[in-house]
Structure formats: C-alpha cells, structure tokens
Amino acid sequence: MSHSPQPDWDPRSQAVLDNQIAAYDRMRGRCPVAHSEYLHWSVFRHTDVLRVLEDHASFSNAVSRHPAVPNGMDPPGHTAYRALIEPYFAPERVRAFEPACRDIATDLVNRLPAGGEVELMGGFARDFALRIQCAFMGWPAGLHEPLRQWTRRNQEATLSGDRAATADVALEFDGFVRDLLDMRRQAGDAAPDDVTTRLLRERIGGRPLTDEEIVSIVRNWTVGELGTIAASVGILVHYLAAHPDLQSRLRGDRSILPAAIDEILRIHAPLIANRRITTRAVEIGGRRLEAGARLSLIWASANRDEAVFGDPDAFRLDRDPAHNLLYGAGIHVCPGAELARLELRVVVEELLARTRRIALVLERPPVRAMYPAGGFSSLALRIDRCS
C-alpha cells in the first residue's frame, strides 16, 4: 500500500499567497521538486521542467477526466489535432488580424479618462482580452457581456475550489459554443467565414470534428486566452509604470518592444503552472515519483531560475529567447504564441502612443492575483492621456 509523502510546503499558506513568485523563488532553492496536498508534486527548476516537457512518454498531458483537444493529449493522437489547429495561427492570418486588433486597442485607450486614476484590470485589461478574443473568433458583440459575467463566475468557482461549481460553469461555456455552432449550421452557406465556421468544416481521420471536439478546442483557446492576455496586459503596464526609464526608452524606440514584452513576462509570469501525470515510476530532482503521480510545472519559477537567467529580476534584452518558457516548449508549445505576441505588442504600442505618462498610485498598491491566476486582480494607475 503506497502512502503520500509528507508535505514539503503549503501553496495556500499566507506567505505564498502574499507573493507567489517570491515563494516559488524560495522553493526552487530549498526543495526543487516539492510535495503538497494541494498541488501534489510541484516542479520549480528550469532543467526539470524542460525534462518533463520533452519526455512525453513518461509525463502525460492527459490529466483531466474531460477531453482537452489537443493540449490534454499525447502523441500519436495529439499530432493530428495539432496539425489541424496550427493553420489558424499561421503568420499570414496573424498579420491579417492586426488592423482589427489595433482598432480595439485604440478604442479602449481613447475611452480612458483624460487624467486621473484608472483601475486597469477591470477597466481596460479584461475588456481588451474579451473583445480581442471575440474578434478573432468572429463572435458577435452581443456575446461580450455574457462572456464577461461568465469569466467572473469562472474565476470565483476556481478560487473556491468547489468542483461542482466549476463543472457547472464549464457547462455554461460549452453552451455558448454549441449555440454558435447551431446558428452557423442553420445559416448554411450564409454563415460567416470565421474561425468557428471553419472548425465546423474541418475533418480528422476522414470524418468531421464532433461538437465535443470543437467545444474542447474553442474552450482551450478562449478560457486560457481571456485570463492570460488580461493578466499579461496588467503585468506589462504595471512594469512600465514602476520603471519610468524603460517606459521612456520604449516611447522613443518601439523596435525593442517585442523583446521587452517577452522579458517582462519572463520576470513576472501571467500563467503560473500547467499539469502533467506520470505514466511510470520516475526520478526527478532527487525525488522518486510513482506512476500516476500528478505534477504542476511552475512556469513562474522555471523562468526565473538563476542557473539559466542569473539575477531573475534583471531586465535584459540580450537573453537567448529559446530559454524563455513563456509559451512553453516542445510539442505542446502554445500554438497561438505569435497571435498573443501581436495582441500584446499592439496594445502596448497604442498605450504608449496615446499617453504622456503611466504611473503607479502609491496610496493604492496593486492586489496580486491568487493561484492559479498570475498578475494582479486589481491595479490602480495614473494615466495621462494625450489630448
């Protein structure tokens, strides 16, 4: 009879909740593969995370009881679905989306107050993530408010740890997608030529995708996108407000913006972790894990590993981008990485072009998000918009 090991740490302790990233930095040095009741095995070091990513024979992505296409799949099944979705994020499609992306970013910046305080997360970042995702998917503006409310309920259910509530919220999102599919079927040839319609016409192994497969693909694209893009916007704008010299440099030289964005999000991760499960007994980081052991890969730690990056808080534009695990690595690297990079570059460009100054509100410090979210749940800034 196997017994769970004694916990090495408590991810829900106040010390961790106060500053997740600082806590992960401590764990990386003290106990690089650590057990807890909440997260099972957590992997903190860059080298160990890379090993898990590359050894999909020993570390499986099939961690959920529910289908997750394709990121919850392993080869060979994963391969065909991955080949199906990659063209949706082809460079030419990403470039073609830039004008619509810029229009949304411009509109939101122009709606900011001309001067004074702004609560950036609720008043800007989440709106940007919501509108940008709906635009990319070809969804109507009428879905903005239902999705906004759904996102709030999803966050509340996730933080509560209530599995029944989480399942109910997931079913509600699935209903949104099924309604969109039904409308496109009823429209026939008059259906809009967008991502959702194109998924209806896809085939895998000689057959059409099932509704369950389409719902899973769209859920994976959308649920992660809404949270991660909003978190990224908050992290980026906070960093620029806290580092006025860099803000000034970027206002004068936008060419370094893509590298700067990736580096800021390496320092402060928008996505904290992903899960895996062992298919056989393995040893990693000096610990023995049995088959069926559940792991959390802590991106927010691996991307700050001193063995790879030196001082993890040092902002440097000359780092090897191959070391940055912001979008993962290996066969499961994020297929939408270039789309996300475009969206974040455009929104920061528009903020810098249409404002004179972005500053912290010292009397209202930011409220950090709680696991599994990264970034901030509330962020007060003073933004002076150009007249």
mmCIF file of C-alpha atoms in Angstrom, residues 35-290:
data_model
loop_
_atom_site.group_PDB
_atom_site.id
_atom_site.type_symbol
_atom_site.label_atom_id
_atom_site.label_comp_id
_atom_site.label_asym_id
_atom_site.label_seq_id
_atom_site.Cartn_x
_atom_site.Cartn_y
_atom_site.Cartn_z
ATOM 1 C CA HIS A 35 5.065 17.714 -2.492
ATOM 2 C CA SER A 36 1.891 19.305 -1.134
ATOM 3 C CA GLU A 37 -1.679 18.106 -0.657
ATOM 4 C CA TYR A 38 -2.998 20.915 -2.883
ATOM 5 C CA LEU A 39 -0.661 20.731 -5.913
ATOM 6 C CA HIS A 40 0.726 17.199 -5.435
ATOM 7 C CA TRP A 41 4.266 17.416 -6.921
ATOM 8 C CA SER A 42 5.485 20.890 -7.932
ATOM 9 C CA VAL A 43 8.484 21.221 -10.248
ATOM 10 C CA PHE A 44 10.375 24.508 -9.873
ATOM 11 C CA ARG A 45 13.686 24.285 -11.773
ATOM 12 C CA HIS A 46 14.090 25.131 -15.455
ATOM 13 C CA THR A 47 16.016 21.936 -16.250
ATOM 14 C CA ASP A 48 13.417 19.709 -14.594
ATOM 15 C CA VAL A 49 10.503 21.481 -16.275
ATOM 16 C CA LEU A 50 12.206 21.072 -19.654
ATOM 17 C CA ARG A 51 12.747 17.387 -18.972
ATOM 18 C CA VAL A 52 9.041 16.896 -18.295
ATOM 19 C CA LEU A 53 8.098 18.835 -21.429
ATOM 20 C CA GLU A 54 10.383 16.764 -23.632
ATOM 21 C CA ASP A 55 9.687 13.298 -22.170
ATOM 22 C CA HIS A 56 6.015 12.852 -23.034
ATOM 23 C CA ALA A 57 6.410 9.071 -22.807
ATOM 24 C CA SER A 58 6.933 9.416 -19.041
ATOM 25 C CA PHE A 59 4.923 12.587 -18.373
ATOM 26 C CA SER A 60 1.445 12.664 -19.898
ATOM 27 C CA ASN A 61 -0.768 15.668 -20.680
ATOM 28 C CA ALA A 62 -3.935 13.591 -20.199
ATOM 29 C CA VAL A 63 -4.581 14.904 -16.697
ATOM 30 C CA SER A 64 -8.308 15.671 -16.862
ATOM 31 C CA ARG A 65 -11.356 13.431 -16.802
ATOM 32 C CA HIS A 66 -12.758 15.612 -19.572
ATOM 33 C CA PRO A 67 -11.386 15.731 -23.150
ATOM 34 C CA ALA A 68 -8.970 18.576 -23.859
ATOM 35 C CA VAL A 69 -8.174 18.840 -27.582
ATOM 36 C CA PRO A 70 -5.264 18.891 -28.275
ATOM 37 C CA ASN A 71 -3.352 20.135 -25.222
ATOM 38 C CA GLY A 72 -4.657 17.344 -22.988
ATOM 39 C CA MET A 73 -3.482 14.679 -25.424
ATOM 40 C CA ASP A 74 -0.247 12.772 -26.059
ATOM 41 C CA PRO A 75 1.305 11.503 -29.292
ATOM 42 C CA PRO A 76 0.270 9.974 -31.590
ATOM 43 C CA GLY A 77 -3.288 11.284 -31.053
ATOM 44 C CA HIS A 78 -2.049 14.784 -30.306
ATOM 45 C CA THR A 79 -0.143 15.027 -33.604
ATOM 46 C CA ALA A 80 -3.120 15.044 -35.984
ATOM 47 C CA TYR A 81 -5.146 17.537 -33.946
ATOM 48 C CA ARG A 82 -2.141 19.812 -33.565
ATOM 49 C CA ALA A 83 -1.640 19.775 -37.353
ATOM 50 C CA LEU A 84 -5.321 20.694 -37.752
ATOM 51 C CA ILE A 85 -5.238 23.766 -35.491
ATOM 52 C CA GLU A 86 -1.834 25.247 -36.389
ATOM 53 C CA PRO A 87 -3.044 26.855 -39.665
ATOM 54 C CA TYR A 88 -5.454 29.007 -37.625
ATOM 55 C CA PHE A 89 -2.391 30.749 -36.194
ATOM 56 C CA ALA A 90 -0.336 30.871 -39.394
ATOM 57 C CA PRO A 91 1.784 34.038 -39.783
ATOM 58 C CA GLU A 92 -0.387 35.429 -42.589
ATOM 59 C CA ARG A 93 -3.566 35.028 -40.505
ATOM 60 C CA VAL A 94 -1.930 36.690 -37.513
ATOM 61 C CA ARG A 95 -0.782 39.622 -39.679
ATOM 62 C CA ALA A 96 -4.244 39.949 -41.217
ATOM 63 C CA PHE A 97 -5.727 40.294 -37.725
ATOM 64 C CA GLU A 98 -3.527 43.269 -36.766
ATOM 65 C CA PRO A 99 -5.843 46.063 -38.064
ATOM 66 C CA ALA A 100 -8.831 44.718 -36.095
ATOM 67 C CA CYS A 101 -6.616 44.273 -33.046
ATOM 68 C CA ARG A 102 -5.338 47.839 -33.312
ATOM 69 C CA ASP A 103 -8.854 49.242 -33.686
ATOM 70 C CA ILE A 104 -9.885 47.571 -30.417
ATOM 71 C CA ALA A 105 -6.763 48.735 -28.580
ATOM 72 C CA THR A 106 -7.165 52.302 -29.888
ATOM 73 C CA ASP A 107 -10.813 52.423 -28.871
ATOM 74 C CA LEU A 108 -10.078 51.226 -25.337
ATOM 75 C CA VAL A 109 -7.174 53.653 -24.855
ATOM 76 C CA ASN A 110 -9.340 56.523 -26.117
ATOM 77 C CA ARG A 111 -12.013 55.582 -23.575
ATOM 78 C CA LEU A 112 -9.592 56.005 -20.674
ATOM 79 C CA PRO A 113 -10.126 59.176 -18.633
ATOM 80 C CA ALA A 114 -8.020 62.074 -19.884
ATOM 81 C CA GLY A 115 -6.329 62.261 -16.494
ATOM 82 C CA GLY A 116 -6.526 60.723 -13.053
ATOM 83 C CA GLU A 117 -6.710 57.204 -11.701
ATOM 84 C CA VAL A 118 -7.669 54.090 -13.652
ATOM 85 C CA GLU A 119 -8.366 50.598 -12.305
ATOM 86 C CA LEU A 120 -6.582 48.906 -15.168
ATOM 87 C CA MET A 121 -7.705 45.292 -14.740
ATOM 88 C CA GLY A 122 -11.462 45.803 -14.708
ATOM 89 C CA GLY A 123 -11.462 48.989 -16.728
ATOM 90 C CA PHE A 124 -9.104 48.023 -19.537
ATOM 91 C CA ALA A 125 -7.185 44.712 -19.433
ATOM 92 C CA ARG A 126 -10.154 42.352 -19.158
ATOM 93 C CA ASP A 127 -12.115 44.331 -21.755
ATOM 94 C CA PHE A 128 -9.192 44.086 -24.156
ATOM 95 C CA ALA A 129 -8.854 40.310 -23.680
ATOM 96 C CA LEU A 130 -12.592 39.783 -24.133
ATOM 97 C CA ARG A 131 -13.003 41.953 -27.214
ATOM 98 C CA ILE A 132 -9.856 40.709 -28.896
ATOM 99 C CA GLN A 133 -10.820 37.064 -28.460
ATOM 100 C CA CYS A 134 -14.353 37.609 -29.757
ATOM 101 C CA ALA A 135 -12.962 39.479 -32.766
ATOM 102 C CA PHE A 136 -10.501 36.716 -33.581
ATOM 103 C CA MET A 137 -13.189 34.035 -33.287
ATOM 104 C CA GLY A 138 -15.749 36.040 -35.264
ATOM 105 C CA TRP A 139 -18.211 36.211 -32.368
ATOM 106 C CA PRO A 140 -20.881 38.937 -32.116
ATOM 107 C CA ALA A 141 -20.621 41.907 -29.759
ATOM 108 C CA GLY A 142 -23.746 40.590 -28.053
ATOM 109 C CA LEU A 143 -21.603 37.860 -26.530
ATOM 110 C CA HIS A 144 -19.297 40.340 -24.752
ATOM 111 C CA GLU A 145 -21.406 40.825 -21.641
ATOM 112 C CA PRO A 146 -22.405 37.151 -21.165
ATOM 113 C CA LEU A 147 -18.738 36.172 -21.526
ATOM 114 C CA ARG A 148 -17.692 38.925 -19.099
ATOM 115 C CA GLN A 149 -20.101 37.603 -16.491
ATOM 116 C CA TRP A 150 -19.064 34.028 -17.229
ATOM 117 C CA THR A 151 -15.379 34.910 -16.746
ATOM 118 C CA ARG A 152 -16.173 36.390 -13.325
ATOM 119 C CA ARG A 153 -18.120 33.283 -12.281
ATOM 120 C CA ASN A 154 -15.367 31.016 -13.571
ATOM 121 C CA GLN A 155 -12.751 32.853 -11.500
ATOM 122 C CA GLU A 156 -14.928 32.672 -8.403
ATOM 123 C CA ALA A 157 -15.549 28.946 -8.865
ATOM 124 C CA THR A 158 -11.853 28.235 -9.440
ATOM 125 C CA LEU A 159 -10.788 30.174 -6.345
ATOM 126 C CA SER A 160 -13.459 28.499 -4.209
ATOM 127 C CA GLY A 161 -12.197 25.024 -5.092
ATOM 128 C CA ASP A 162 -15.832 23.933 -5.457
ATOM 129 C CA ARG A 163 -15.710 21.206 -8.108
ATOM 130 C CA ALA A 164 -19.471 21.195 -8.641
ATOM 131 C CA ALA A 165 -19.479 24.959 -9.259
ATOM 132 C CA THR A 166 -16.504 24.652 -11.598
ATOM 133 C CA ALA A 167 -18.257 21.912 -13.576
ATOM 134 C CA ASP A 168 -21.447 23.991 -13.826
ATOM 135 C CA VAL A 169 -19.512 26.999 -15.122
ATOM 136 C CA ALA A 170 -17.698 24.823 -17.683
ATOM 137 C CA LEU A 171 -21.038 23.500 -18.965
ATOM 138 C CA GLU A 172 -22.303 27.056 -19.293
ATOM 139 C CA PHE A 173 -19.361 27.974 -21.533
ATOM 140 C CA ASP A 174 -19.895 24.849 -23.600
ATOM 141 C CA GLY A 175 -23.460 26.047 -24.135
ATOM 142 C CA PHE A 176 -22.216 29.331 -25.624
ATOM 143 C CA VAL A 177 -20.142 27.440 -28.178
ATOM 144 C CA ARG A 178 -22.886 24.952 -29.035
ATOM 145 C CA ASP A 179 -25.305 27.834 -29.669
ATOM 146 C CA LEU A 180 -22.785 29.427 -32.049
ATOM 147 C CA LEU A 181 -22.377 26.130 -33.888
ATOM 148 C CA ASP A 182 -26.153 25.694 -34.186
ATOM 149 C CA MET A 183 -26.545 29.211 -35.588
ATOM 150 C CA ARG A 184 -23.896 28.560 -38.219
ATOM 151 C CA ARG A 185 -25.465 25.262 -39.223
ATOM 152 C CA GLN A 186 -28.839 26.948 -39.617
ATOM 153 C CA ALA A 187 -27.271 29.735 -41.713
ATOM 154 C CA GLY A 188 -25.732 27.226 -44.112
ATOM 155 C CA ASP A 189 -23.846 28.953 -46.920
ATOM 156 C CA ALA A 190 -24.718 32.332 -45.373
ATOM 157 C CA ALA A 191 -22.735 31.548 -42.197
ATOM 158 C CA PRO A 192 -19.891 33.998 -41.572
ATOM 159 C CA ASP A 193 -16.483 32.835 -42.790
ATOM 160 C CA ASP A 194 -14.822 32.896 -39.397
ATOM 161 C CA VAL A 195 -12.875 30.560 -37.120
ATOM 162 C CA THR A 196 -15.992 28.955 -35.638
ATOM 163 C CA THR A 197 -17.484 28.193 -39.060
ATOM 164 C CA ARG A 198 -14.196 26.841 -40.373
ATOM 165 C CA LEU A 199 -13.932 24.441 -37.426
ATOM 166 C CA LEU A 200 -17.320 23.022 -38.407
ATOM 167 C CA ARG A 201 -15.876 22.155 -41.816
ATOM 168 C CA GLU A 202 -12.685 20.510 -40.523
ATOM 169 C CA ARG A 203 -12.071 16.786 -40.795
ATOM 170 C CA ILE A 204 -9.882 14.473 -38.742
ATOM 171 C CA GLY A 205 -9.107 10.939 -39.848
ATOM 172 C CA GLY A 206 -11.538 11.359 -42.727
ATOM 173 C CA ARG A 207 -14.506 12.402 -40.573
ATOM 174 C CA PRO A 208 -15.874 15.767 -39.416
ATOM 175 C CA LEU A 209 -14.942 17.004 -35.964
ATOM 176 C CA THR A 210 -17.579 16.200 -33.365
ATOM 177 C CA ASP A 211 -19.248 19.033 -31.476
ATOM 178 C CA GLU A 212 -17.455 17.806 -28.343
ATOM 179 C CA GLU A 213 -14.097 18.170 -30.098
ATOM 180 C CA ILE A 214 -14.924 21.646 -31.408
ATOM 181 C CA VAL A 215 -16.164 22.760 -27.982
ATOM 182 C CA SER A 216 -12.954 21.476 -26.396
ATOM 183 C CA ILE A 217 -10.744 23.259 -28.945
ATOM 184 C CA VAL A 218 -12.626 26.528 -28.525
ATOM 185 C CA ARG A 219 -12.646 26.202 -24.733
ATOM 186 C CA ASN A 220 -8.881 25.731 -24.680
ATOM 187 C CA TRP A 221 -8.338 28.729 -26.950
ATOM 188 C CA THR A 222 -10.776 31.024 -25.188
ATOM 189 C CA VAL A 223 -10.699 30.283 -21.460
ATOM 190 C CA GLY A 224 -6.914 30.444 -21.299
ATOM 191 C CA GLU A 225 -6.771 33.455 -23.609
ATOM 192 C CA LEU A 226 -9.198 35.578 -21.595
ATOM 193 C CA GLY A 227 -7.301 35.134 -18.352
ATOM 194 C CA THR A 228 -3.747 35.094 -19.651
ATOM 195 C CA ILE A 229 -3.989 38.070 -22.013
ATOM 196 C CA ALA A 230 -5.689 40.190 -19.331
ATOM 197 C CA ALA A 231 -3.023 39.186 -16.795
ATOM 198 C CA SER A 232 -0.263 39.961 -19.308
ATOM 199 C CA VAL A 233 -1.628 43.452 -20.019
ATOM 200 C CA GLY A 234 -1.742 44.193 -16.295
ATOM 201 C CA ILE A 235 1.802 42.913 -15.709
ATOM 202 C CA LEU A 236 3.225 44.854 -18.655
ATOM 203 C CA VAL A 237 1.604 48.176 -17.825
ATOM 204 C CA HIS A 238 2.455 47.835 -14.132
ATOM 205 C CA TYR A 239 6.097 47.158 -15.020
ATOM 206 C CA LEU A 240 6.271 50.227 -17.254
ATOM 207 C CA ALA A 241 4.681 52.355 -14.530
ATOM 208 C CA ALA A 242 7.199 51.032 -11.980
ATOM 209 C CA HIS A 243 10.156 51.573 -14.358
ATOM 210 C CA PRO A 244 9.735 55.047 -15.891
ATOM 211 C CA ASP A 245 13.199 54.932 -17.531
ATOM 212 C CA LEU A 246 12.188 51.851 -19.513
ATOM 213 C CA GLN A 247 8.817 53.415 -20.281
ATOM 214 C CA SER A 248 10.599 56.458 -21.699
ATOM 215 C CA ARG A 249 13.004 54.275 -23.687
ATOM 216 C CA LEU A 250 10.131 52.335 -25.261
ATOM 217 C CA ARG A 251 8.267 55.522 -26.116
ATOM 218 C CA GLY A 252 11.331 56.508 -28.133
ATOM 219 C CA ASP A 253 12.145 53.107 -29.655
ATOM 220 C CA ARG A 254 9.235 50.762 -30.365
ATOM 221 C CA SER A 255 11.519 48.322 -32.223
ATOM 222 C CA ILE A 256 12.623 46.734 -28.950
ATOM 223 C CA LEU A 257 9.064 46.300 -27.704
ATOM 224 C CA PRO A 258 8.620 42.592 -28.687
ATOM 225 C CA ALA A 259 11.762 41.529 -26.824
ATOM 226 C CA ALA A 260 10.884 43.787 -23.885
ATOM 227 C CA ILE A 261 7.410 42.249 -23.572
ATOM 228 C CA ASP A 262 8.764 38.690 -23.517
ATOM 229 C CA GLU A 263 11.365 39.670 -20.922
ATOM 230 C CA ILE A 264 8.876 41.415 -18.624
ATOM 231 C CA LEU A 265 6.587 38.370 -18.777
ATOM 232 C CA ARG A 266 9.564 36.125 -18.002
ATOM 233 C CA ILE A 267 10.207 38.152 -14.856
ATOM 234 C CA HIS A 268 6.539 38.152 -13.807
ATOM 235 C CA ALA A 269 4.607 35.213 -15.242
ATOM 236 C CA PRO A 270 0.998 35.636 -16.382
ATOM 237 C CA LEU A 271 0.474 31.850 -16.377
ATOM 238 C CA ILE A 272 1.609 30.186 -13.176
ATOM 239 C CA ALA A 273 1.523 26.457 -13.910
ATOM 240 C CA ASN A 274 0.419 23.564 -16.075
ATOM 241 C CA ARG A 275 -0.273 19.979 -15.062
ATOM 242 C CA ARG A 276 1.137 16.586 -16.036
ATOM 243 C CA ILE A 277 0.793 12.994 -14.776
ATOM 244 C CA THR A 278 3.455 10.282 -14.729
ATOM 245 C CA THR A 279 2.911 7.173 -16.843
ATOM 246 C CA ARG A 280 5.574 5.189 -14.955
ATOM 247 C CA ALA A 281 7.854 5.498 -11.963
ATOM 248 C CA VAL A 282 10.462 8.212 -12.484
ATOM 249 C CA GLU A 283 13.131 10.051 -10.533
ATOM 250 C CA ILE A 284 13.314 13.802 -10.948
ATOM 251 C CA GLY A 285 15.001 16.460 -8.865
ATOM 252 C CA GLY A 286 16.165 13.794 -6.413
ATOM 253 C CA ARG A 287 12.607 12.588 -5.741
ATOM 254 C CA ARG A 288 11.010 9.307 -6.784
ATOM 255 C CA LEU A 289 7.522 9.636 -8.251
ATOM 256 C CA GLU A 290 5.362 6.593 -8.831
#
